Coordinates of C-alpha atoms and ligand atoms in Angstrom, one line a residue:
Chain F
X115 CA 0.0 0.0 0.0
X116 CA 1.1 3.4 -0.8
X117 CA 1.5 6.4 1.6
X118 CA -2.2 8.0 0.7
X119 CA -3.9 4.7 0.8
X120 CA -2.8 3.6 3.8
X121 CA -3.5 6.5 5.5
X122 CA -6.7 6.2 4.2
X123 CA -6.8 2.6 5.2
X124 CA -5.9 4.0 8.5
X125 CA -8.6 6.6 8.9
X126 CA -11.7 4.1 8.6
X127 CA -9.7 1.4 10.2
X128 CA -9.7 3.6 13.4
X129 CA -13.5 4.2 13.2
X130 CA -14.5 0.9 12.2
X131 CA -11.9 -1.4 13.4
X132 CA -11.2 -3.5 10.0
X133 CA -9.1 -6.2 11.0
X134 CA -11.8 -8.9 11.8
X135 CA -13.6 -8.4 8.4
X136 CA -10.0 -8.6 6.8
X137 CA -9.9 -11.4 8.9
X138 CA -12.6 -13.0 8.0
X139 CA -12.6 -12.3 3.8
X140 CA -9.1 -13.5 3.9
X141 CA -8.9 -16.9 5.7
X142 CA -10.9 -19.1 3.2
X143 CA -8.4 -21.7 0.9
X144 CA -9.6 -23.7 -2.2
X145 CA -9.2 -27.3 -1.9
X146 CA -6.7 -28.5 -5.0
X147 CA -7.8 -32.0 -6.3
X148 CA -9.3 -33.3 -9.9
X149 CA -12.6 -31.8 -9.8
X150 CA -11.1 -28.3 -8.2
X151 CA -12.5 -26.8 -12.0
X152 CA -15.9 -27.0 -10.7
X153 CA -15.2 -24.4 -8.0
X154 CA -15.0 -21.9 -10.7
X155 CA -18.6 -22.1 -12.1
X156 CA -20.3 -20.3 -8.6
X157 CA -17.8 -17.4 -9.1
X158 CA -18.3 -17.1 -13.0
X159 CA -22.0 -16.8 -12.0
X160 CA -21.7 -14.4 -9.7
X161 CA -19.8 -12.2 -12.7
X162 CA -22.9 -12.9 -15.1
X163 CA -25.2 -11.3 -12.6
X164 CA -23.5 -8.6 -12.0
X165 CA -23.1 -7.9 -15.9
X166 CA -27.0 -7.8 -15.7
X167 CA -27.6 -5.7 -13.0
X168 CA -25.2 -3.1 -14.7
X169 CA -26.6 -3.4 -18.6
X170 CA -30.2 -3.9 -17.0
X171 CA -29.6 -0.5 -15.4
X172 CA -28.3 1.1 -19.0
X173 CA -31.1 -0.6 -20.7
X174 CA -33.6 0.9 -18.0
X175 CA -32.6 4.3 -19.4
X176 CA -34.5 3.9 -22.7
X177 CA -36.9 1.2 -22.0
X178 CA -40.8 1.7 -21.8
X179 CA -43.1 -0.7 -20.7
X180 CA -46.5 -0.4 -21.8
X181 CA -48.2 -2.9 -25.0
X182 CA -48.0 0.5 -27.4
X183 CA -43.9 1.1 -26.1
X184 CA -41.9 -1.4 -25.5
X185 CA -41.4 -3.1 -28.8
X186 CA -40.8 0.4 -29.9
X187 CA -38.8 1.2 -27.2
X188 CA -36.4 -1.4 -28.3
X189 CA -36.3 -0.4 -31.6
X190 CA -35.2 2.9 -30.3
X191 CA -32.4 1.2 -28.2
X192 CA -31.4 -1.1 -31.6
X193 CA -31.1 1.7 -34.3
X194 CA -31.0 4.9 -32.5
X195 CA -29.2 5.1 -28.9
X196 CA -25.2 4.9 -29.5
X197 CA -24.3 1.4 -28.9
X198 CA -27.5 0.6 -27.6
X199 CA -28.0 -2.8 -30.5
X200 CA -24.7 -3.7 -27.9
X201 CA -26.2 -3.4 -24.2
X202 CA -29.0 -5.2 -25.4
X203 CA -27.4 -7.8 -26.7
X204 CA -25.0 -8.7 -24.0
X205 CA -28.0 -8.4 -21.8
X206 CA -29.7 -11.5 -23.4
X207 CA -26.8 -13.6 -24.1
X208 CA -25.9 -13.0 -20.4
X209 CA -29.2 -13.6 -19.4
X210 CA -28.1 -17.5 -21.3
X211 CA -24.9 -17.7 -19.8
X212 CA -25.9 -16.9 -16.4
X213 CA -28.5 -19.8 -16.6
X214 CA -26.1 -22.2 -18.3
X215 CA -23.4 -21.0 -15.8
X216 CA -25.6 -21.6 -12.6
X217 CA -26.7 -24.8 -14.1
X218 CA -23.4 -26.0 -14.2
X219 CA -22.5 -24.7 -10.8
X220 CA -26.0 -26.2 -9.0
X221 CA -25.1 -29.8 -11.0
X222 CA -21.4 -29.9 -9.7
X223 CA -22.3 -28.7 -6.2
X224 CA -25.1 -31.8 -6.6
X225 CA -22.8 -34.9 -7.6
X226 CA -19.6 -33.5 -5.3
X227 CA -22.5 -33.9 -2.9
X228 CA -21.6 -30.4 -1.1
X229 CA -24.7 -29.8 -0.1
X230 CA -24.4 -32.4 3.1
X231 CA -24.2 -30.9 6.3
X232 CA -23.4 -28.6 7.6
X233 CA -23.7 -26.6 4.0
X234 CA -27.7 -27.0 3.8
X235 CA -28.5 -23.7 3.8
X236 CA -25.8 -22.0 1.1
X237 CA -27.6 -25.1 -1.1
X238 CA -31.3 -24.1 -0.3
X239 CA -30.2 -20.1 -0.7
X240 CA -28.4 -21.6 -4.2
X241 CA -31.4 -23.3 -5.2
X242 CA -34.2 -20.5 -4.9
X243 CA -31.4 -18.5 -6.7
X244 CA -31.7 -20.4 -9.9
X245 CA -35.5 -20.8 -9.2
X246 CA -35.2 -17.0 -9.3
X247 CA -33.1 -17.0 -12.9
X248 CA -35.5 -18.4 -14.4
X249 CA -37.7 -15.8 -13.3
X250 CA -35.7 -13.4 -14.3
X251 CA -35.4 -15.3 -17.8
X252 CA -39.4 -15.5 -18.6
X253 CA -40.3 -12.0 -17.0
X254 CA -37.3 -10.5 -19.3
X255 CA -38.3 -12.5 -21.8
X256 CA -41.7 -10.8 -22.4
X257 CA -40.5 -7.0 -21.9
X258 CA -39.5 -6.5 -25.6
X259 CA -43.2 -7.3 -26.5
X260 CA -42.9 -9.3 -29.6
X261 CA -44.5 -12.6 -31.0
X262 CA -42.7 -15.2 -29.5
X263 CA -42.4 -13.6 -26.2
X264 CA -46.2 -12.8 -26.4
X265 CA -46.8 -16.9 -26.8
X266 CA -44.3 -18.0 -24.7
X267 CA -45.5 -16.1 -21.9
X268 CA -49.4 -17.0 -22.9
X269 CA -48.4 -20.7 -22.4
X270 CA -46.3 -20.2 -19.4
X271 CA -48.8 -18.3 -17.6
X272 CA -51.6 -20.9 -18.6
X273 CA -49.1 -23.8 -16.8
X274 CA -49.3 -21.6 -14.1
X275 CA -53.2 -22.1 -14.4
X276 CA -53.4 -25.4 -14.5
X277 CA -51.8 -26.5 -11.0
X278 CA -54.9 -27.3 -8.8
X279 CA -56.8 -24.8 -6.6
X280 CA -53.8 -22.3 -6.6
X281 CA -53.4 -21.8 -10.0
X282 CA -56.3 -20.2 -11.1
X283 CA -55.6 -17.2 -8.9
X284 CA -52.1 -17.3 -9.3
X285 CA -52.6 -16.7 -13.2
X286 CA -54.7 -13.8 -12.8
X287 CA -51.9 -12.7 -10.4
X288 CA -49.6 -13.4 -12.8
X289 CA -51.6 -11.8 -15.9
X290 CA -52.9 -9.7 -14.3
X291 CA -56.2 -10.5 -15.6
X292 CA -57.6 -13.3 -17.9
X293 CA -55.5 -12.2 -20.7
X294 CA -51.8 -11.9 -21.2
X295 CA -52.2 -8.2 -21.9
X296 CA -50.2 -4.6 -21.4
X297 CA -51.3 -5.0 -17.9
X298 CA -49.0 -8.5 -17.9
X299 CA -46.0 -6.8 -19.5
X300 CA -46.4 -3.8 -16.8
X301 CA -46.2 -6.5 -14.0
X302 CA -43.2 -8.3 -15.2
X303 CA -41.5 -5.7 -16.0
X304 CA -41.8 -4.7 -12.2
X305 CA -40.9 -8.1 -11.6
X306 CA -37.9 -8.6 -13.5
X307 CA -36.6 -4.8 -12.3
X308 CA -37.4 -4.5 -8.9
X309 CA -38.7 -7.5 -6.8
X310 CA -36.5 -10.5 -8.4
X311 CA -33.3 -8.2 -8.3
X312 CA -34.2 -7.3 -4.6
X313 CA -34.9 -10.9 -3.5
X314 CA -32.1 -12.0 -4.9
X315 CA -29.6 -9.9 -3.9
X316 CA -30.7 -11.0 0.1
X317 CA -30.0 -14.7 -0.8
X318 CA -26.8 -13.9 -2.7
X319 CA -25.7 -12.1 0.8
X320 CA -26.6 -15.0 2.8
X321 CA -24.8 -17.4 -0.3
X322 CA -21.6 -15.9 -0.3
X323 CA -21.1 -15.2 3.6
X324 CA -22.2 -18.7 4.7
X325 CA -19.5 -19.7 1.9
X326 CA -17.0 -17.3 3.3
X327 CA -17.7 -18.5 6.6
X328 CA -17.8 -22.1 6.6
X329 CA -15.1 -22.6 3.4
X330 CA -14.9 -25.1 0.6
X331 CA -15.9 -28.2 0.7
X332 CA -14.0 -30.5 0.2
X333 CA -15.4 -34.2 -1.8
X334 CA -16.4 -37.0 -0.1
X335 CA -13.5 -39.4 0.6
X336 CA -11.1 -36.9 -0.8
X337 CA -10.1 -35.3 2.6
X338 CA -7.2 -37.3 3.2
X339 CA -5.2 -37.7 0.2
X340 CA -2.1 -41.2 1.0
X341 CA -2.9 -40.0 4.5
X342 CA -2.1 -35.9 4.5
X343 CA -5.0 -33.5 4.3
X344 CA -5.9 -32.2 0.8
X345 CA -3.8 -29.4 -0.6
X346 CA -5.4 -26.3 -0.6
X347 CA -4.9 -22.6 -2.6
X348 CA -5.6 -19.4 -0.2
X349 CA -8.7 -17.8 -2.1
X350 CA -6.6 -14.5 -1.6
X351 CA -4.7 -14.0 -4.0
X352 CA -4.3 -17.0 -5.5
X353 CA -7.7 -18.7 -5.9
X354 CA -8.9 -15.0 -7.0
X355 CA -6.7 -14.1 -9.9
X356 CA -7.6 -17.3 -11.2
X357 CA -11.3 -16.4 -11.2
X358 CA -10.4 -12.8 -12.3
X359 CA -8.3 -14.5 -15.4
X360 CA -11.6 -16.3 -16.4
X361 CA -14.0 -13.7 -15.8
X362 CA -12.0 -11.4 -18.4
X363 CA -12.3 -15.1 -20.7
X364 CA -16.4 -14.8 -19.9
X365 CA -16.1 -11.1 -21.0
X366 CA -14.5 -11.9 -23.9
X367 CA -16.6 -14.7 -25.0
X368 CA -20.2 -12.9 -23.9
X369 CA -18.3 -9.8 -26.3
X370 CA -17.9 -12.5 -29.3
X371 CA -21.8 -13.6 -28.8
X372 CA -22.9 -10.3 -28.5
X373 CA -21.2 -8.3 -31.7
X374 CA -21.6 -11.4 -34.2
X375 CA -24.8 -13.0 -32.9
X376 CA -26.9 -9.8 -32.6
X377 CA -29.8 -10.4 -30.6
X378 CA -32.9 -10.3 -33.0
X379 CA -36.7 -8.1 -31.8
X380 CA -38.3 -9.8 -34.1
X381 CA -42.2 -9.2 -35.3
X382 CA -44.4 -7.1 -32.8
X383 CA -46.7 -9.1 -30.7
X384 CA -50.3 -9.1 -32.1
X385 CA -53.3 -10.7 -30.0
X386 CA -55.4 -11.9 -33.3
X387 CA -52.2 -13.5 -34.9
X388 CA -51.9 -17.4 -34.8
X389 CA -48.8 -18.8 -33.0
X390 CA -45.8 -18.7 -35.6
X391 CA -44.7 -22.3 -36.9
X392 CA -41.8 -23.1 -34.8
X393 CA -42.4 -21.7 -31.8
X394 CA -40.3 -22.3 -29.0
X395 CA -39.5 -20.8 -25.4
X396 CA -35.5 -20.4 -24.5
X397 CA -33.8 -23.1 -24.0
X398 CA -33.7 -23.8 -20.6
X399 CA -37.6 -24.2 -20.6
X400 CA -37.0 -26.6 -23.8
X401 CA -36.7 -29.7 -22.0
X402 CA -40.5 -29.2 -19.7
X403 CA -41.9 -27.8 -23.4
X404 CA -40.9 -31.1 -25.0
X405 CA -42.2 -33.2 -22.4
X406 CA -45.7 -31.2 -22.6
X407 CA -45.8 -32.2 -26.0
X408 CA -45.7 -36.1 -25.6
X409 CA -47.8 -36.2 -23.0
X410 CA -51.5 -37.0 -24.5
X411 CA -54.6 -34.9 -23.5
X412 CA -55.7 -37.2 -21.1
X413 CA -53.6 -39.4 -18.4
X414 CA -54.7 -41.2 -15.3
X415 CA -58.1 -39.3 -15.2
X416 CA -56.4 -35.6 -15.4
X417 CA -55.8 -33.6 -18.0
X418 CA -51.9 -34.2 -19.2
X419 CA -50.9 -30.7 -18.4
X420 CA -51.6 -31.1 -14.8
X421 CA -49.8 -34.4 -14.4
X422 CA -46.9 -33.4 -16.4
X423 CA -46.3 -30.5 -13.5
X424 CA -46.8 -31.8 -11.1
X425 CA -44.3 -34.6 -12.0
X426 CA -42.1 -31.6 -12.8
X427 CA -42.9 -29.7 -9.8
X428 CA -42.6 -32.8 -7.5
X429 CA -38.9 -33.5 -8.7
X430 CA -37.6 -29.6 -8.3
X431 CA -38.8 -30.1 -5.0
X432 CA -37.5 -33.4 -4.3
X433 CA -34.1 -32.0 -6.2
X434 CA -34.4 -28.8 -3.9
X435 CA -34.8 -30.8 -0.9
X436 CA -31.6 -33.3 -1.5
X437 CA -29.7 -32.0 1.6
X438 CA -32.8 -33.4 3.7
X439 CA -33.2 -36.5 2.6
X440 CA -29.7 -37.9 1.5
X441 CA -28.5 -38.6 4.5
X442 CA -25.7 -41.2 3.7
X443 CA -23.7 -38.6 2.5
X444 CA -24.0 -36.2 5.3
X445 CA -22.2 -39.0 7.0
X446 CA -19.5 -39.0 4.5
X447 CA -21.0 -42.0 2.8
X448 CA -21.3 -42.6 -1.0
X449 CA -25.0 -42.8 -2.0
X450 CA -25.2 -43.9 -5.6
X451 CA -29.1 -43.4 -5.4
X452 CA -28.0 -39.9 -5.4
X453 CA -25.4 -40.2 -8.4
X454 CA -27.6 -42.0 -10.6
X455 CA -30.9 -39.7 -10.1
X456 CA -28.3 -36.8 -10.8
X457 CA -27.0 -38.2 -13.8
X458 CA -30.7 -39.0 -15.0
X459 CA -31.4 -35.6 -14.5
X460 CA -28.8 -34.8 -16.5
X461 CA -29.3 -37.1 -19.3
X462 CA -33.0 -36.4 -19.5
X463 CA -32.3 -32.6 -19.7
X464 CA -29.5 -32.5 -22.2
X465 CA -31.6 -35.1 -24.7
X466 CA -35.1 -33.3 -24.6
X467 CA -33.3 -30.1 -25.0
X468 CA -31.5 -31.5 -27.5
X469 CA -34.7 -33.1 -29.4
X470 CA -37.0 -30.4 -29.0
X471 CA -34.1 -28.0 -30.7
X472 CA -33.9 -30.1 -33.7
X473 CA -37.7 -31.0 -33.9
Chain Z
X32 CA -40.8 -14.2 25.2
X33 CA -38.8 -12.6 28.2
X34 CA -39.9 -13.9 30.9
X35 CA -40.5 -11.7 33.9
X36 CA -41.1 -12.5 37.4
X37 CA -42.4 -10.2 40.5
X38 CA -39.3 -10.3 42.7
X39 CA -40.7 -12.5 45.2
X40 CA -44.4 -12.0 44.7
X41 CA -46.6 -14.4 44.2
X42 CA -47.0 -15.7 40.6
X43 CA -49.9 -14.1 38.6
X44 CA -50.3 -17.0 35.8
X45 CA -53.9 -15.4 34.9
X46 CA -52.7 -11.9 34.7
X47 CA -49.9 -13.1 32.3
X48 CA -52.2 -15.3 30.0
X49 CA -54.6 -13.0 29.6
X50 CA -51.4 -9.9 28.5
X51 CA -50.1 -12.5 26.2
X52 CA -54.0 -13.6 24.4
X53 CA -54.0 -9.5 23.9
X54 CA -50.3 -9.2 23.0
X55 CA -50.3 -12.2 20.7
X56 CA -53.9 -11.3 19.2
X57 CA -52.8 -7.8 18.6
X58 CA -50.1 -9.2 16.5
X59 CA -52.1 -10.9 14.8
X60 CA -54.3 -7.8 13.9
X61 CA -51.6 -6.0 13.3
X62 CA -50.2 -8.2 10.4
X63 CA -53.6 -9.1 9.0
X64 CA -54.6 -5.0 8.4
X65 CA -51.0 -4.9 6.8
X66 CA -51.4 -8.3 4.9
X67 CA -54.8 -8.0 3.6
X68 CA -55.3 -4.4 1.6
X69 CA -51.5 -5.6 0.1
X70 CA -52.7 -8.9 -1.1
X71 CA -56.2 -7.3 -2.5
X72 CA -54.2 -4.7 -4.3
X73 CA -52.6 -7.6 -5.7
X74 CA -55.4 -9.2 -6.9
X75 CA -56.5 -7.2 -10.5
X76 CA -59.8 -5.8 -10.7
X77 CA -62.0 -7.3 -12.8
X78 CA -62.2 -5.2 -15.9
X79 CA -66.0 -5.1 -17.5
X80 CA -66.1 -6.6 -20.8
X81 CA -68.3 -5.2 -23.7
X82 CA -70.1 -8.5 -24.5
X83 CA -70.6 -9.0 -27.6
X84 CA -72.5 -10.9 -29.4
X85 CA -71.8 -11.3 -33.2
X86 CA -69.4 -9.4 -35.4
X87 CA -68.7 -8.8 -38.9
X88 CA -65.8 -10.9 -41.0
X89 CA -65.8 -9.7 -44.2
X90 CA -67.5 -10.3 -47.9
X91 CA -68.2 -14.3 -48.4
X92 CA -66.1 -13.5 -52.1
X93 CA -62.8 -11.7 -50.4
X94 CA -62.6 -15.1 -48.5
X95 CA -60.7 -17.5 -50.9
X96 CA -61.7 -21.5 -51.0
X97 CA -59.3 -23.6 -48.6
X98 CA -58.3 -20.7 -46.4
X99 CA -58.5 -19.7 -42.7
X100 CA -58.1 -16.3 -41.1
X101 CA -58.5 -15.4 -37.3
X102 CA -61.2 -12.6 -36.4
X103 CA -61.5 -10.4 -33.3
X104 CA -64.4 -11.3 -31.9
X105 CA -64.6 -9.0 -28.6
X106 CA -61.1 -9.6 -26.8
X107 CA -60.9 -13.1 -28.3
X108 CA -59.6 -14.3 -31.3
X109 CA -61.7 -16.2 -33.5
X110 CA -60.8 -18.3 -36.4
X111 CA -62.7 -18.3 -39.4
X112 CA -62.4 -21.5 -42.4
X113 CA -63.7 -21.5 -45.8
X114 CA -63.1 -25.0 -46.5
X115 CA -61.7 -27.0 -49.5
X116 CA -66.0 -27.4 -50.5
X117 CA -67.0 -23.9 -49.7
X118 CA -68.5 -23.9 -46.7
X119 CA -68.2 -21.6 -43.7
X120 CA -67.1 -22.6 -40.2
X121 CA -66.1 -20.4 -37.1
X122 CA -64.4 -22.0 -34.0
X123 CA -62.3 -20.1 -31.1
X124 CA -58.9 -19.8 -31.8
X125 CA -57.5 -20.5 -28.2
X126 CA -56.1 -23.7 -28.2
X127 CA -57.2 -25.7 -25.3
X128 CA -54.2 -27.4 -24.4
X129 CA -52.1 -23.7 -23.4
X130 CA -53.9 -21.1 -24.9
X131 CA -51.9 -20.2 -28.2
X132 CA -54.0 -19.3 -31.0
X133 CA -54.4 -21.9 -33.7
X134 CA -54.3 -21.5 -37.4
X135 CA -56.1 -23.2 -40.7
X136 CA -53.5 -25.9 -42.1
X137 CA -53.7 -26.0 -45.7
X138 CA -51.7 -29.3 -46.4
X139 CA -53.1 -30.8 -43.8
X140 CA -56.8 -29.9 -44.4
X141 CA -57.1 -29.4 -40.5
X142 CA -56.8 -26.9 -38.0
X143 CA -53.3 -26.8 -36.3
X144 CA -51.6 -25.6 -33.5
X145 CA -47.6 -24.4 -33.4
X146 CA -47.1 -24.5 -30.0
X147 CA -47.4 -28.2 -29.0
X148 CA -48.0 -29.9 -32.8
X149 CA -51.8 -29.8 -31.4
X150 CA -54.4 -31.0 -34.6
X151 CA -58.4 -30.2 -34.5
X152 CA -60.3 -31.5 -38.0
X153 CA -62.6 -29.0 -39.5
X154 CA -65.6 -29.5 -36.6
X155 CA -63.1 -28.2 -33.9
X156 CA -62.6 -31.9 -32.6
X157 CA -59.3 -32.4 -31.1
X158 CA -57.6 -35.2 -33.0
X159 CA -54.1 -35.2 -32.1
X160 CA -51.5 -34.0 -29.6
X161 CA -52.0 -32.4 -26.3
X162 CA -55.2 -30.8 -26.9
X163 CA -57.2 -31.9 -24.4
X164 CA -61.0 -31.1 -25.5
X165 CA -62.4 -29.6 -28.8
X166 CA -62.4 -26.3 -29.8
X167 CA -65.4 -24.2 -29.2
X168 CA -67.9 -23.6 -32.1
X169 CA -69.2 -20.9 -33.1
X170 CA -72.0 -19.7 -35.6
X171 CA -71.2 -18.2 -39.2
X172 CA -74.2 -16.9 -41.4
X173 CA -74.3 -14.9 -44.6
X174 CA -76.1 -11.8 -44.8
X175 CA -76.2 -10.2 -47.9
X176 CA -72.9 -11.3 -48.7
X177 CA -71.0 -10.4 -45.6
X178 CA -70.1 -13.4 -43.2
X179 CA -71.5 -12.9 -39.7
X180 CA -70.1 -15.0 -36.5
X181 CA -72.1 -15.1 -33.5
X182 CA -72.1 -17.0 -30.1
X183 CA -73.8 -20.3 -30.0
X184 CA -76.6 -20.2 -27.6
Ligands
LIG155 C1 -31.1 -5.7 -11.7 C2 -31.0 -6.5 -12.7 C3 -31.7 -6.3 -14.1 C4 -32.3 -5.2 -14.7 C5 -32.4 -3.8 -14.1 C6 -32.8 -5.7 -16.0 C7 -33.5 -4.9 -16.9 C8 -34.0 -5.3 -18.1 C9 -34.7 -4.5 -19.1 C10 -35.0 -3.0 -18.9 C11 -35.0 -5.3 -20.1 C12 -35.7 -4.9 -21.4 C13 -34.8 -4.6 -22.5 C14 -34.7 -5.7 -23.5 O1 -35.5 -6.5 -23.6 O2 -33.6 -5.7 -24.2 C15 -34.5 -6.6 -19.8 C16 -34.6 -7.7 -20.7 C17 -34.2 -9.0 -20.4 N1 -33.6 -9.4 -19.2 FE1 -33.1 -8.2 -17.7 N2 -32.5 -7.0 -16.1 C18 -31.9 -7.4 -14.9 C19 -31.4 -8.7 -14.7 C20 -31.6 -9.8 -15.5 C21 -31.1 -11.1 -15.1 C22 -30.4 -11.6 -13.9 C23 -31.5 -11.9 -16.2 C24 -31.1 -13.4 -16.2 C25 -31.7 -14.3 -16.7 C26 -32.2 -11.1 -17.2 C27 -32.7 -11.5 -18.4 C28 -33.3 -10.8 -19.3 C29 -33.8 -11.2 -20.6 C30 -33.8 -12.7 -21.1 C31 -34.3 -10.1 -21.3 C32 -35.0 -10.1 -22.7 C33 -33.9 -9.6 -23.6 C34 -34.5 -9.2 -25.0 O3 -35.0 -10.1 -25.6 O4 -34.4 -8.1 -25.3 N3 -32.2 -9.8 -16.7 N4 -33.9 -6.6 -18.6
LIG156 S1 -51.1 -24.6 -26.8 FE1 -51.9 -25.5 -28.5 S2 -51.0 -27.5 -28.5 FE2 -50.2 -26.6 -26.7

């Protein structure tokens, strides 16, 4: 530290006594073993979001909600506003790496089983987090205002509908009204602005200090390697240049996406329009919107809709709940039950994504 | 709850029920008179729709043979079929599996919906795919050469 900074340093170390918080950010080390890559996934994550928050804030500058504005507003931002055609395009291919990114981080924290005790809260915090990406994925989804926003969020909204007693009102809630309307695009733009970010920014506190405070975890069966404890990195420096060195690779790459795969407005939503041929939602709905389609009108007495979410709904509970009821590995033993559910998870998402891309 | 005591006093378990019936019922109260105006302002008002009851599509000749087209009927979107034989037929255009709006498939000679591959033949039954009941009908007559679609009764 330099002269100034340090008497800087000095001045608000006086009033506020910084050593324990120094303390306290600096004594976490990284475990070093085979799967140590995975650790890098939460941070990349937590570098996506905070792209959002930043070009959601730019793009907040020109944006107007409303049926008669927003595609137009958009417009506005694409040809008009300096750069705009930019901000708006690393905001969406963000928006898909941040979901891709937390998908990876949830699966490895899942099969490296680091959700056993005592880490059952930073995995239920985790957990509502990517509930909450979504969220933010289908409420931004809608705000430009075009066609395949307008169905996508029609048929989202009607799933909504369809879980018993609940769902009714929740879809008005959600619509606000019968209809997906302006008054729906109003609401989730208020949504996807102010309650999600709010929300989320609580459980990312909670996430990153129960992770500061309790430290890495380290695999099951890993903590002794030929009898000595794992090696470990300090997370500062060490552990954090490396994630610096791969956030600027993420920059770089979300840059690449963003300038040469422009993201496209489309046509303007219209009420009295039929659904375009090919219709899909993003891709991280793809795999629940393929599985709607094969299941028939009818099953088990209920209509298919409502058994195909609650089959859905039953498992991201089950999935949320893991910590709870795997309890083999909370006493540091393997549960394959565990591994192979994972991996089925895994499997079924990556192949319906995959077919309901191609189909 | 902190639990207090009269130094030495006797012990006054009816006095302290009854403050903690009124302190805990006053919470309650409290919370419900916050809760409750914020969860009806969530709740949309119901806005009144102007019912109607037919509406006009159009001259029977501008419609070509073998062609569909989706009318506004009120809020709702209706869609309208001249089929491959001439004849007029109206059904609601909100698919009944997730409420995208259908559209008349030529090639297929059936009425056909993007979002799930969901098929209705050309009396709004639901033939294949997720669709789980038929489409609702609705009535088209001709009245000096202009195609009107009203409600079934
Ligand atoms: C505080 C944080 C955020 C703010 C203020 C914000 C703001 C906005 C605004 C104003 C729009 C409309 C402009 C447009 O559609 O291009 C938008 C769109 C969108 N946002 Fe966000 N956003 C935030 C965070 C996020 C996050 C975390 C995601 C992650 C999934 C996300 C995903 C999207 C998507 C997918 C769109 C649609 C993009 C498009 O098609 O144009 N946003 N956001
Ligand atoms: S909404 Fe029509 S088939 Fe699903």
């Amino acid at each position: 530290m330099n002269g100034r900074m340090k008497k800087a340093y000095d001045w608000v170390d006086e009033r506020v006594h910084l050593e324990d918080l120094v303390k306290f950010m600096g004594k976490k080390y990284v475990p070093v073993h085979r799967h140590s890559i995975w650790y890098y996934f939460g941070g990349v994550s937590l570098f996506l979001f905070i792209i959002q928050v930043l070009t959601g804030i730019l793009l907040l500058l020109y944006y107007k909600s409303g049926e008669e504005l927003a595609f137009e507003s958009i417009g506005y931002i694409m040809s008009k506003v300096q750069f705009g055609w930019l901000i708006r395009s690393i905001h969406s291919w963000a928006a898909n790496l941040f979901i891709l990114s937390s998908m990876v981080h949830m699966f490895s924290v899942y099969f490296e089983k680091s959700y056993r005790k005592p880490r059952e809260i930073t995995w239920l915090t985790g957990m509502l987090m990517f509930f909450l990406a979504l969220a933010f994925g289908f409420s931004g989804y809608l705000l430009p205002w075009n066609e395949l926003a307008y169905f996508a969020t029609k048929v989202g909204t009607d799933i909504a509908g369809v879980v018993p007693i609940i769902g009714k009102p929740m879809m008005q809630f959600l619509r606000s009204g019968e209809e997906v309307s302006g008054a729906t695009l109003s609401r989730f733009f208020g949504f996807h602005v102010a309650v999600f970010p709010g929300i989320f920014t609580v459980l990312l506190g909670i996430h990153l200090v129960l992770v500061q405070r309790q430290g890495m975890s380290e695999p099951i069966g890993m903590e002794l390697h030929e009898g000595k404890p794992l090696k470990t990195m300090p997370f500062f420096p060490n552990f954090l240049l490396r994630d610096l060195l791969l956030w600027l690779i993420v920059l770089n790459l979300l840059a690449i996406l963003a300038v040469f795969f422009p993201w496209e407005l489309g046509k303007k939503a219209d009420a009295f329009a039929s659904a375009p041929a090919g219709i899909k939602p993003e891709w991280y709905f793809l795999f629940m919107f393929q599985t709607l389609k094969y299941i028939p009108g009818k099953m088990l007495f209920i209509d298919g809709e409502v058994f195909g979410i609650m089959i859905f709904g039953l498992a991201g509970l089950l999935w949320m709940l893991v910590p709870f009821w795997d309890l083999k590995s909370s006493r540091g033993q393997q549960n394959r039950l565990v591994n192979y559910l994972g991996l089925f998870a895994v499997f079924y998402i990556i192949i319906l994504t995959i077919v309901g891309w191609l189909l | 709850m902190v639990e207090t005591r009269n130094a030495g006093g006797p012990e006054q378990p009816g006095k302290r029920d009854f403050l903690k019936y009124v302190l805990s019922g006053g919470l309650v109260a409290l919370v419900g008179s916050i809760l409750y105006p914020i969860l009806a302002y969530l709740k949309p008002p119901i806005q009144a729709e102007v019912a109607v009851s037919s509406v006009k599509a159009g001259k029977v000749d501008a419609m070509e043979k073998d062609s569909g087209q989706i009318v506004k009927f009120g809020s709702k979107p209706v869609i309208l079929i001249k089929t491959a034989n001439d004849e007029l037929r109206a059904f609601s255009a909100t698919c009944t599996h997730l409420d995208c709006t259908v559209q008349y498939k030529k090639e297929m000679g059936l009425i056909w919906c993007a979002c799930h591959n969901g098929k209705y033949d050309l009396n709004g039954r639901n033939v294949s795919g997720p669709p789980p009941r038929p489409l609702d009908e609705y009535r088209v007559t001709v009245q000096g050469g202009e195609i009107m679609i009203s409600k079934k009764s």
